[in-house]
XYZ file of C-alpha atoms in Angstrom:
651
model
C 81.398 -11.887 -51.929
C 80.562 -13.036 -55.407
C 80.809 -16.112 -57.552
C 83.152 -16.876 -60.418
C 82.696 -19.716 -62.872
C 85.962 -21.535 -63.458
C 85.933 -25.066 -64.738
C 82.890 -27.072 -63.805
C 82.331 -25.531 -60.385
C 81.755 -22.168 -58.779
C 84.886 -21.203 -56.865
C 85.704 -18.906 -53.991
C 85.757 -15.138 -54.234
C 86.364 -14.240 -50.618
C 86.239 -10.908 -48.844
C 87.671 -12.010 -45.516
C 88.866 -15.536 -46.223
C 92.223 -16.175 -44.643
C 91.502 -13.464 -42.101
C 88.299 -14.626 -40.473
C 87.764 -18.253 -41.407
C 90.361 -19.969 -43.594
C 88.937 -22.747 -45.759
C 89.761 -26.247 -44.548
C 89.552 -25.346 -40.887
C 88.314 -27.922 -38.433
C 84.624 -28.624 -38.051
C 82.700 -27.294 -35.103
C 81.859 -30.547 -33.357
C 78.443 -30.171 -31.802
C 78.190 -26.488 -32.668
C 74.755 -25.076 -32.288
C 73.550 -27.721 -29.833
C 74.899 -26.067 -26.681
C 73.984 -22.533 -25.549
C 77.538 -21.985 -24.402
C 79.312 -23.558 -27.408
C 82.922 -24.698 -27.444
C 83.985 -21.959 -25.066
C 81.487 -23.202 -22.485
C 81.321 -21.596 -19.085
C 79.132 -19.169 -17.230
C 78.417 -15.487 -17.956
C 81.116 -14.688 -15.409
C 83.634 -16.730 -17.397
C 82.606 -14.907 -20.582
C 83.145 -11.559 -18.880
C 86.569 -12.640 -17.664
C 87.654 -13.720 -21.156
C 86.354 -10.486 -22.619
C 88.148 -8.408 -20.016
C 91.432 -10.168 -20.788
C 91.044 -9.643 -24.535
C 90.047 -5.997 -23.985
C 93.127 -5.326 -21.859
C 95.329 -6.578 -24.705
C 93.576 -4.228 -27.136
C 93.835 -1.242 -24.800
C 97.636 -1.438 -24.840
C 97.980 -1.278 -28.643
C 99.206 1.925 -30.351
C 96.934 1.093 -33.264
C 95.217 -1.681 -35.201
C 95.158 -3.025 -38.722
C 91.538 -3.636 -39.719
C 90.029 -5.864 -42.364
C 86.423 -4.716 -42.344
C 83.171 -4.986 -44.258
C 80.478 -2.331 -43.978
C 76.931 -3.039 -45.187
C 74.955 0.241 -45.386
C 71.575 -1.479 -44.956
C 68.530 -1.655 -47.235
C 70.360 -4.255 -49.303
C 72.911 -1.730 -50.582
C 76.313 -3.125 -51.666
C 78.832 -3.839 -48.916
C 82.158 -2.000 -48.961
C 85.404 -3.734 -48.021
C 87.989 -1.764 -46.085
C 91.639 -2.342 -45.237
C 92.985 0.321 -42.909
C 95.316 1.194 -40.083
C 93.777 3.168 -37.216
C 95.892 4.812 -34.524
C 94.996 5.005 -30.855
C 94.471 8.769 -31.372
C 91.847 8.185 -34.080
C 93.692 8.815 -37.330
C 93.250 6.305 -40.138
C 94.526 5.496 -43.614
C 93.752 2.646 -45.963
C 91.607 1.604 -48.917
C 87.904 1.100 -49.655
C 86.716 -1.367 -52.296
C 83.248 -1.795 -53.786
C 81.975 -5.359 -54.405
C 82.605 -5.565 -58.164
C 84.480 -2.493 -59.331
C 85.631 0.767 -57.770
C 88.434 1.577 -55.338
C 89.522 4.545 -53.223
C 92.376 5.434 -50.934
C 90.969 6.833 -47.702
C 92.185 8.833 -44.724
C 90.503 10.120 -41.573
C 91.729 12.986 -39.437
C 90.050 15.497 -37.119
C 86.526 14.186 -37.751
C 86.926 14.460 -41.521
C 87.047 11.809 -44.242
C 89.410 12.213 -47.206
C 89.139 10.145 -50.377
C 91.139 9.586 -53.537
C 88.891 7.355 -55.627
C 88.674 6.133 -59.191
C 85.718 6.899 -61.468
C 83.856 3.694 -60.654
C 84.175 4.318 -56.934
C 82.762 7.838 -57.157
C 79.981 6.679 -59.478
C 78.710 4.305 -56.779
C 78.365 6.935 -54.058
C 75.031 8.367 -55.153
C 74.212 11.488 -57.162
C 75.234 13.942 -54.444
C 78.841 12.835 -55.024
C 78.609 12.304 -58.772
C 80.142 15.706 -59.519
C 83.420 14.462 -58.080
C 84.061 11.988 -60.889
C 86.651 14.119 -62.619
C 88.483 14.459 -59.317
C 89.589 10.856 -59.799
C 93.170 10.514 -58.619
C 93.023 13.585 -56.336
C 92.331 13.846 -52.608
C 88.807 15.118 -51.930
C 87.229 16.158 -48.631
C 83.576 15.031 -49.040
C 81.206 17.791 -48.056
C 79.371 17.482 -44.755
C 75.659 18.100 -45.121
C 73.325 18.440 -42.166
C 71.795 15.037 -41.536
C 73.801 13.274 -44.247
C 76.536 10.707 -44.143
C 79.802 11.859 -45.594
C 79.926 8.626 -47.554
C 76.935 6.317 -47.801
C 78.913 3.233 -48.747
C 81.154 3.512 -45.659
C 79.057 5.354 -43.120
C 81.423 4.750 -40.219
C 83.534 7.237 -38.335
C 86.895 5.619 -39.077
C 88.462 7.635 -36.269
C 86.236 5.794 -33.786
C 87.633 2.377 -34.794
C 90.456 2.613 -32.270
C 91.800 -0.178 -30.066
C 90.043 1.343 -27.034
C 86.708 1.535 -28.881
C 86.845 -2.131 -29.792
C 87.981 -2.985 -26.266
C 84.916 -1.177 -24.895
C 82.586 -3.111 -27.221
C 84.255 -6.388 -26.201
C 83.721 -5.614 -22.494
C 80.099 -4.560 -22.988
C 79.151 -7.631 -25.017
C 80.928 -10.291 -22.971
C 79.820 -8.847 -19.624
C 76.124 -8.781 -20.540
C 74.384 -11.436 -18.342
C 72.179 -12.375 -21.321
C 75.076 -12.921 -23.730
C 74.707 -15.984 -25.977
C 77.839 -18.069 -26.459
C 78.352 -20.287 -29.467
C 81.128 -22.223 -31.137
C 82.552 -20.059 -33.927
C 84.751 -22.685 -35.557
C 88.446 -21.913 -35.811
C 90.608 -18.997 -36.865
C 94.244 -19.368 -37.866
C 94.462 -22.736 -36.129
C 92.794 -21.662 -32.877
C 89.283 -22.441 -31.710
C 86.963 -19.455 -31.397
C 83.759 -18.611 -29.556
C 81.193 -15.977 -30.510
C 79.395 -13.824 -27.935
C 76.197 -12.133 -29.093
C 73.849 -9.725 -27.369
C 71.591 -6.887 -28.526
C 72.657 -7.180 -32.151
C 76.394 -7.069 -31.400
C 78.773 -9.975 -31.867
C 82.299 -10.436 -30.531
C 84.420 -13.438 -31.537
C 87.294 -14.403 -29.199
C 89.750 -17.253 -29.194
C 88.387 -19.978 -26.919
C 91.591 -20.519 -24.914
C 94.106 -18.213 -23.300
C 95.682 -15.961 -24.292
C 92.285 -14.552 -25.249
C 92.456 -12.395 -28.358
C 89.788 -10.683 -30.453
C 89.080 -12.412 -33.748
C 86.221 -10.202 -34.966
C 83.734 -7.563 -33.845
C 80.342 -7.043 -35.464
C 78.172 -4.008 -34.636
C 75.527 -1.658 -35.948
C 77.468 1.633 -35.746
C 74.254 3.592 -35.171
C 74.015 2.218 -31.636
C 77.474 0.777 -30.944
C 78.660 3.251 -28.314
C 82.272 4.217 -28.942
C 82.073 2.983 -32.550
C 80.207 5.770 -34.314
C 78.571 6.580 -37.614
C 80.064 9.137 -39.963
C 76.887 11.206 -39.995
C 77.272 14.908 -39.401
C 74.566 16.519 -37.317
C 73.889 19.982 -36.006
C 74.028 19.194 -32.301
C 75.804 16.646 -30.148
C 72.544 15.375 -28.690
C 70.653 14.857 -31.948
C 71.490 12.246 -34.558
C 69.733 12.638 -37.875
C 69.921 9.635 -40.188
C 69.250 9.531 -43.896
C 67.049 6.900 -45.475
C 68.990 3.690 -45.760
C 70.945 4.458 -42.603
C 68.258 4.117 -39.991
C 68.233 1.947 -36.929
C 65.139 -0.223 -36.840
C 64.224 -3.088 -34.535
C 66.164 -6.175 -35.578
C 63.587 -8.869 -36.188
C 62.844 -11.408 -38.888
C 61.177 -8.916 -41.191
C 63.382 -5.857 -41.308
C 66.881 -6.639 -40.073
C 68.431 -5.950 -43.470
C 67.517 -2.266 -43.146
C 70.190 -1.758 -40.489
C 73.777 -0.815 -41.310
C 76.345 -3.277 -40.038
C 80.102 -3.330 -39.613
C 82.245 -6.406 -39.134
C 85.924 -5.786 -38.395
C 88.919 -8.052 -37.838
C 91.524 -6.195 -35.740
C 95.220 -7.076 -35.784
C 97.975 -5.329 -33.761
C 99.863 -2.475 -35.417
C 103.347 -1.434 -34.316
C 104.488 2.026 -33.245
C 106.263 2.415 -36.591
C 103.145 1.449 -38.546
C 100.876 3.779 -36.609
C 103.349 6.648 -37.026
C 103.276 6.050 -40.797
C 99.468 6.061 -40.774
C 99.450 9.301 -38.783
C 101.773 10.993 -41.282
C 99.816 9.690 -44.279
C 96.549 11.038 -42.852
C 98.124 14.484 -42.365
C 99.456 14.410 -45.925
C 96.031 13.529 -47.351
C 94.359 16.297 -45.350
C 96.863 18.856 -46.611
C 96.359 17.829 -50.245
C 92.556 17.521 -50.219
C 90.245 19.997 -51.919
C 86.473 20.458 -51.490
C 84.211 18.628 -53.945
C 82.242 20.474 -56.599
C 78.738 21.031 -55.346
C 76.753 22.759 -58.096
C 75.369 21.524 -61.405
C 77.187 24.318 -63.212
C 80.549 23.295 -61.784
C 79.838 19.660 -62.561
C 78.962 20.384 -66.189
C 82.210 22.293 -66.689
C 84.333 19.375 -65.528
C 85.765 17.601 -68.508
C 84.873 18.718 -72.034
C 81.509 20.416 -72.560
C 80.517 21.373 -76.099
C 77.905 23.995 -76.953
C 76.618 24.943 -80.412
C 75.425 28.362 -81.540
C 73.681 29.015 -84.848
C 74.737 32.405 -86.192
C 72.813 32.205 -89.505
C 70.020 34.746 -90.192
C 66.623 33.633 -88.864
C 64.952 34.420 -92.220
C 66.619 33.427 -95.492
C 65.511 35.108 -98.763
C 68.468 34.162 -100.931
C 69.168 31.083 -103.043
C 71.002 29.177 -101.706
C 70.838 29.983 -97.991
C 74.020 30.297 -96.001
C 74.557 28.877 -92.546
C 77.142 29.332 -89.824
C 77.485 27.255 -86.630
C 79.991 27.847 -83.868
C 81.092 25.038 -81.572
C 82.749 25.945 -78.261
C 84.353 23.728 -75.649
C 83.181 25.360 -72.421
C 84.661 22.595 -70.265
C 88.062 22.323 -68.669
C 89.573 19.472 -70.706
C 90.366 19.140 -74.437
C 88.422 16.629 -76.518
C 87.771 15.598 -80.095
C 84.579 16.937 -81.693
C 82.672 16.257 -84.905
C 79.793 18.581 -85.750
C 76.758 16.962 -87.401
C 74.226 19.194 -89.174
C 70.907 18.161 -90.695
C 68.671 20.312 -92.906
C 65.307 19.452 -94.504
C 65.853 17.220 -97.518
C 69.605 17.081 -97.021
C 71.410 14.066 -95.508
C 73.383 14.464 -92.322
C 76.693 16.222 -92.825
C 79.689 15.507 -90.592
C 82.287 18.243 -90.034
C 85.383 17.030 -88.134
C 86.687 19.810 -85.901
C 89.720 18.033 -84.461
C 90.524 18.503 -80.780
C 89.132 21.626 -79.145
C 90.979 22.987 -76.126
C 89.076 24.494 -73.190
C 87.340 27.733 -74.259
C 88.347 27.135 -77.887
C 85.732 27.709 -80.625
C 85.506 26.646 -84.243
C 83.070 27.849 -86.875
C 81.520 25.732 -89.616
C 79.853 27.560 -92.511
C 78.345 26.622 -95.853
C 75.256 26.828 -98.004
C 72.071 24.822 -98.398
C 69.008 25.040 -100.682
C 66.226 27.450 -99.809
C 63.331 25.195 -98.768
C 60.787 27.906 -99.698
C 62.111 28.482 -103.224
C 59.303 28.427 -105.811
C 56.502 28.163 -103.229
C 55.761 31.834 -102.788
C 55.348 31.133 -99.088
C 57.324 31.352 -95.888
C 58.315 27.819 -94.903
C 59.144 27.020 -91.324
C 61.513 24.130 -90.724
C 63.840 22.731 -88.086
C 67.603 22.521 -88.501
C 69.589 20.152 -86.313
C 73.139 20.515 -85.081
C 74.762 18.144 -82.622
C 78.298 17.221 -81.620
C 79.733 13.734 -81.543
C 82.681 13.308 -79.208
C 84.176 10.056 -77.910
C 84.222 11.808 -74.513
C 80.400 11.708 -74.545
C 79.436 8.729 -76.669
C 82.445 6.421 -76.539
C 84.623 5.372 -79.474
C 81.844 4.089 -81.776
C 80.153 6.916 -83.729
C 77.387 4.499 -84.760
C 76.188 4.467 -81.131
C 75.836 8.249 -81.239
C 74.022 8.135 -84.580
C 71.522 5.541 -83.343
C 70.838 7.536 -80.182
C 70.446 10.756 -82.155
C 67.891 9.023 -84.382
C 65.951 8.168 -81.214
C 66.371 11.656 -79.784
C 68.317 10.169 -76.855
C 71.518 11.538 -75.391
C 73.726 10.808 -72.353
C 72.669 14.088 -70.733
C 69.174 12.609 -70.281
C 70.550 10.651 -67.304
C 72.214 13.612 -65.507
C 75.692 12.194 -64.974
C 79.154 13.700 -64.868
C 81.175 13.645 -68.079
C 83.326 10.557 -67.341
C 80.164 8.427 -67.094
C 78.562 9.634 -70.322
C 80.184 7.033 -72.640
C 78.889 4.255 -70.371
C 75.426 5.820 -70.337
C 75.447 6.110 -74.137
C 76.461 2.466 -74.486
C 73.699 1.385 -72.072
C 71.000 3.527 -73.708
C 71.938 1.944 -77.030
C 71.994 -1.576 -75.568
C 68.647 -1.218 -73.785
C 66.853 -0.010 -76.922
C 68.343 -2.393 -79.481
C 65.792 -4.188 -81.638
C 63.041 -1.609 -81.119
C 61.897 1.061 -83.610
C 63.461 4.510 -83.301
C 60.063 5.994 -82.459
C 59.319 3.472 -79.698
C 58.917 6.079 -76.970
C 58.129 3.447 -74.325
C 61.453 1.671 -74.909
C 63.297 4.998 -74.895
C 61.611 6.197 -71.697
C 62.177 2.879 -69.914
C 65.889 2.998 -70.738
C 66.235 6.547 -69.408
C 64.198 5.756 -66.282
C 66.224 2.604 -65.601
C 69.546 4.433 -65.899
C 68.393 7.342 -63.736
C 67.384 4.783 -61.108
C 70.708 2.981 -61.474
C 72.579 6.270 -61.099
C 70.676 7.061 -57.902
C 71.664 3.635 -56.529
C 75.305 3.772 -57.688
C 74.845 0.913 -60.163
C 76.140 2.436 -63.399
C 79.589 0.771 -63.108
C 77.868 -2.607 -62.640
C 75.718 -2.083 -65.715
C 78.707 -0.819 -67.686
C 80.572 -4.049 -66.902
C 77.607 -6.008 -68.262
C 77.354 -3.906 -71.413
C 81.096 -3.855 -72.125
C 81.274 -7.647 -72.036
C 78.907 -8.009 -74.978
C 77.870 -11.378 -73.507
C 74.445 -10.639 -72.059
C 72.016 -12.730 -74.093
C 68.788 -10.932 -73.207
C 69.704 -7.263 -73.604
C 66.065 -6.344 -74.257
C 65.213 -7.264 -70.649
C 67.971 -5.209 -69.023
C 66.032 -1.965 -68.463
C 63.057 -3.829 -66.999
C 65.315 -5.914 -64.729
C 67.062 -2.819 -63.385
C 63.765 -1.090 -62.652
C 62.427 -4.200 -60.950
C 65.565 -4.586 -58.829
C 65.407 -1.008 -57.607
C 61.658 -0.789 -57.013
C 61.342 -4.017 -55.042
C 61.683 -3.749 -51.268
C 64.068 -6.692 -51.320
C 67.859 -6.768 -51.485
C 67.819 -10.053 -53.405
C 67.255 -8.530 -56.849
C 70.160 -6.130 -56.335
C 72.415 -9.034 -55.314
C 71.585 -10.785 -58.598
C 72.599 -7.673 -60.539
C 75.906 -7.547 -58.644
C 76.513 -11.227 -59.360
C 75.857 -10.897 -63.090
C 78.238 -7.923 -63.335
C 80.898 -9.861 -61.440
C 80.621 -12.851 -63.788
C 80.953 -10.603 -66.821
C 84.200 -9.185 -65.447
C 85.746 -12.440 -64.207
C 84.746 -15.112 -66.723
C 85.610 -14.120 -70.323
C 83.756 -17.184 -71.630
C 80.513 -16.658 -69.743
C 77.333 -15.955 -71.644
C 74.668 -14.865 -69.162
C 70.884 -14.830 -69.315
C 69.890 -12.308 -66.651
C 66.372 -12.961 -65.369
C 65.176 -13.722 -68.863
C 63.876 -16.619 -70.964
C 65.941 -19.458 -72.417
C 64.154 -21.372 -75.156
C 64.523 -25.081 -75.956
C 62.278 -26.738 -78.565
C 59.778 -23.914 -78.363
C 59.526 -24.048 -74.559
C 60.774 -21.159 -72.428
C 62.654 -21.554 -69.139
C 63.680 -18.890 -66.643
C 65.680 -18.524 -63.411
C 67.319 -15.557 -61.678
C 70.316 -15.997 -63.945
C 71.801 -18.693 -66.157
C 75.400 -19.118 -67.230
C 76.804 -20.893 -70.258
C 80.596 -21.096 -70.153
C 83.422 -23.487 -70.989
C 86.661 -24.875 -69.634
C 89.109 -27.011 -71.574
C 86.605 -27.453 -74.374
C 83.874 -28.680 -71.984
C 80.647 -26.724 -71.901
C 79.296 -25.623 -68.524
C 75.618 -24.828 -68.037
C 74.231 -23.655 -64.713
C 70.879 -22.194 -63.713
C 70.867 -20.152 -60.475
C 68.005 -19.344 -58.184
C 69.174 -16.706 -55.679
C 67.696 -16.175 -52.226
C 68.857 -13.396 -49.905
C 68.196 -14.280 -46.282
C 67.957 -11.924 -43.303
C 66.918 -14.321 -40.531
C 66.779 -17.973 -39.489
C 62.990 -17.869 -39.641
C 63.122 -16.985 -43.347
C 65.758 -19.550 -44.309
C 63.591 -22.720 -44.531
C 61.019 -20.932 -46.708
C 63.668 -19.498 -49.050
C 65.346 -22.883 -49.451
C 62.023 -24.560 -50.212
C 60.958 -21.805 -52.617
C 64.286 -21.891 -54.449
C 64.050 -25.658 -54.888
C 60.528 -25.321 -56.264
C 61.520 -22.593 -58.711
C 64.495 -24.526 -60.049
C 62.123 -27.349 -60.938
C 59.097 -25.465 -62.246
C 57.063 -26.217 -59.117
C 56.665 -22.661 -57.868
C 53.199 -22.086 -59.316
C 52.014 -18.941 -61.048
C 51.114 -18.298 -64.678
C 54.684 -18.831 -65.932
C 56.570 -20.736 -63.214
C 60.330 -20.371 -63.147
C 62.309 -23.467 -64.066
C 65.861 -24.465 -64.961
C 66.216 -25.675 -68.568
C 67.022 -29.342 -69.252
C 70.767 -29.927 -69.280
C 71.488 -27.079 -66.859
C 72.789 -27.836 -63.373
C 70.292 -26.580 -60.806
C 72.070 -24.289 -58.304
C 70.541 -22.690 -55.220
C 72.508 -19.646 -54.069
C 71.835 -18.367 -50.540
C 73.133 -14.903 -49.667
C 73.348 -14.385 -45.896
C 72.810 -10.754 -44.888
C 74.431 -9.200 -41.774
C 71.294 -9.355 -39.650
C 71.394 -13.163 -39.726
C 73.971 -13.519 -36.943
C 73.574 -17.310 -36.647
C 75.249 -17.988 -39.996
C 76.736 -14.626 -40.919
C 80.314 -15.427 -39.850
C 80.586 -19.202 -40.155
C 83.003 -21.039 -42.429
C 82.077 -23.901 -44.720
C 82.750 -26.683 -42.223
C 80.667 -24.994 -39.553
C 77.877 -24.145 -41.981
C 77.735 -27.774 -43.033
C 77.477 -29.019 -39.453
C 74.880 -26.436 -38.480
C 72.648 -26.959 -41.491
C 72.909 -30.720 -41.812
C 73.624 -31.989 -38.295
C 71.712 -29.876 -35.778
C 68.087 -29.934 -34.730
C 67.900 -26.146 -34.907
C 68.106 -26.327 -38.711
C 66.258 -29.600 -39.260
C 63.597 -27.915 -41.428
C 66.275 -26.301 -43.591
C 67.971 -29.653 -44.183
C 64.618 -31.253 -44.999
C 63.871 -28.610 -47.625
C 67.371 -28.801 -49.115
C 67.106 -32.560 -49.464
C 63.672 -32.826 -51.070
C 63.379 -35.054 -54.129
C 62.027 -33.897 -57.471
C 58.395 -34.717 -58.076
C 59.381 -37.020 -60.957
C 61.640 -38.944 -58.570
C 64.756 -38.219 -60.626
C 67.106 -37.079 -57.897
C 67.302 -34.036 -55.636
C 65.624 -30.774 -56.578
C 68.893 -28.914 -55.824
C 72.044 -30.276 -57.441
C 74.470 -27.688 -56.108
C 74.330 -25.383 -53.071
C 76.145 -22.080 -52.713
C 76.090 -20.031 -49.504
C 77.564 -16.533 -49.476
C 78.330 -14.825 -46.156
C 80.991 -12.542 -44.775
C 83.373 -15.469 -44.392
C 83.318 -16.169 -48.114
C 81.531 -18.097 -50.846
C 80.968 -21.742 -49.904
C 80.115 -24.372 -52.506
C 78.693 -27.876 -52.173
C 78.969 -29.407 -55.637
C 77.053 -32.552 -54.637
C 74.347 -32.622 -51.957
C 73.627 -36.351 -52.167
C 76.037 -37.359 -49.379
C 74.927 -34.528 -47.116
C 71.332 -35.627 -47.587
C 71.863 -39.275 -46.625
C 69.329 -40.284 -43.976
C 71.868 -41.708 -41.534
C 73.953 -38.545 -41.446
């Protein structure tokens, strides 16, 4: 869930809104004060409600699922809409947080995908070869110990009605289950039941139905991971998909799935079954070697056929350009000789395996010297397929000795890489090797983490104010053992795509009257001729224990009170916004809607310290440290444009 600036406020961009917790639902009364919540009752009553809801699920021929899967380690969460049959076949769609979409199917323990370029580019380098398979059904390769798809590491065939029914029974029948008011869903009160890291949300009154199920698929019983392993008794997990003890320090490492099941009819499940069979029949294996990947799309090679030693005046040269790829593309050959300006030779469009020769003459560099003169001749090919539509980008990169191939990406991503290499090195001398190396290192890191489409959205907008900081910010986000920096990158990319007026300062300085200010990101936008200025401090929270500290720290940083050599601070005239991202491991607040969040944070003793830190005054006495609060969880993006009423003492 991400923020969009429209008008003078940040508005909703919801993943599950209208499915889990519609905005405007009733408040939760005394939620959080009672261990049994609105549903009340004993463990035996909880088990009885769960058994009733499970029986209803067991009878279904299939379910429609609105789901969110968080891989763990702060990686981006993938949204899924799918239909799963009782027999374990599934079809639907997968969506990345900002950009990237794929049709999916599951049949006979195999995942099938038909994704766009941005989707494939976010799946990590082991799937990067599949970019030119965009629009075709692919059967991702199973590798021993690897997930078939990192961003949705769930066995979709295990998300059957009976699997969810089993989880519901196990959770609600646990004698240690914690019951809590879960607000309302579609006009009905709901109660959450949590035990051992699993959460089940049921309607509070009969007929008892399942509202949502949240589990770590690594240890969720009938709900399984999509890892492939060599024996049935051994589960090998890749980094980023490991089960670790869920405590205050490391809960964000765990993968997590939250799913909202709705009944599917016999007709709908039959259609899903047929669609899964059709996808399986059409799917082809992915490319799996560097050689195959390089041949996808156009791939130009140059061969100098001139004599190695020239004794004539002038010297002749001959260069052959061949498209060794499998798609046609435009090509312009550039040649550079000592003392002679760059020469461009348009070759038109070269078909696969087509070659064209360029020949001519040039002065003999050794003429009149009586010596043998060694020199270097340069030949390189500009193609929009590699560098994008602006030849100036290619010329600047060539002057720096940079090229898209330095980042090891498939052909469809090369124009984005070229644009980003150019953007990250703007304003530095061509021979600034540190700037060049940092740009390459940052983009290799981004490619490993599936972030190139996010960075491309930022670059394409042309509205990032501090481009010189981009490479450093990407490296910092990916080296830090903290999901918060990655969430900021996602947010900035989202703003660039959704607000055409937004100028963004991404973790960089903003200068007023010679004084520099800095927050996680700042936005300058407009609506109806009115300028909007907001400074965001972003905190990503994995547990209740961490929440008070993050709120206090964010308030300090927005006001220049955080300490350090150059304390962060919002500039004068900018609204000070604290954004709290709730990660899946924080079950207390992970699913709650705005009304329930408000009651929990501002009206219950359990969160008294959080409220105290939110409502602190500025040291100069000029109002609250935090002017606007934003909380992002799986229920949506919740905005409090004015905290003054919530912070009244008699509340």
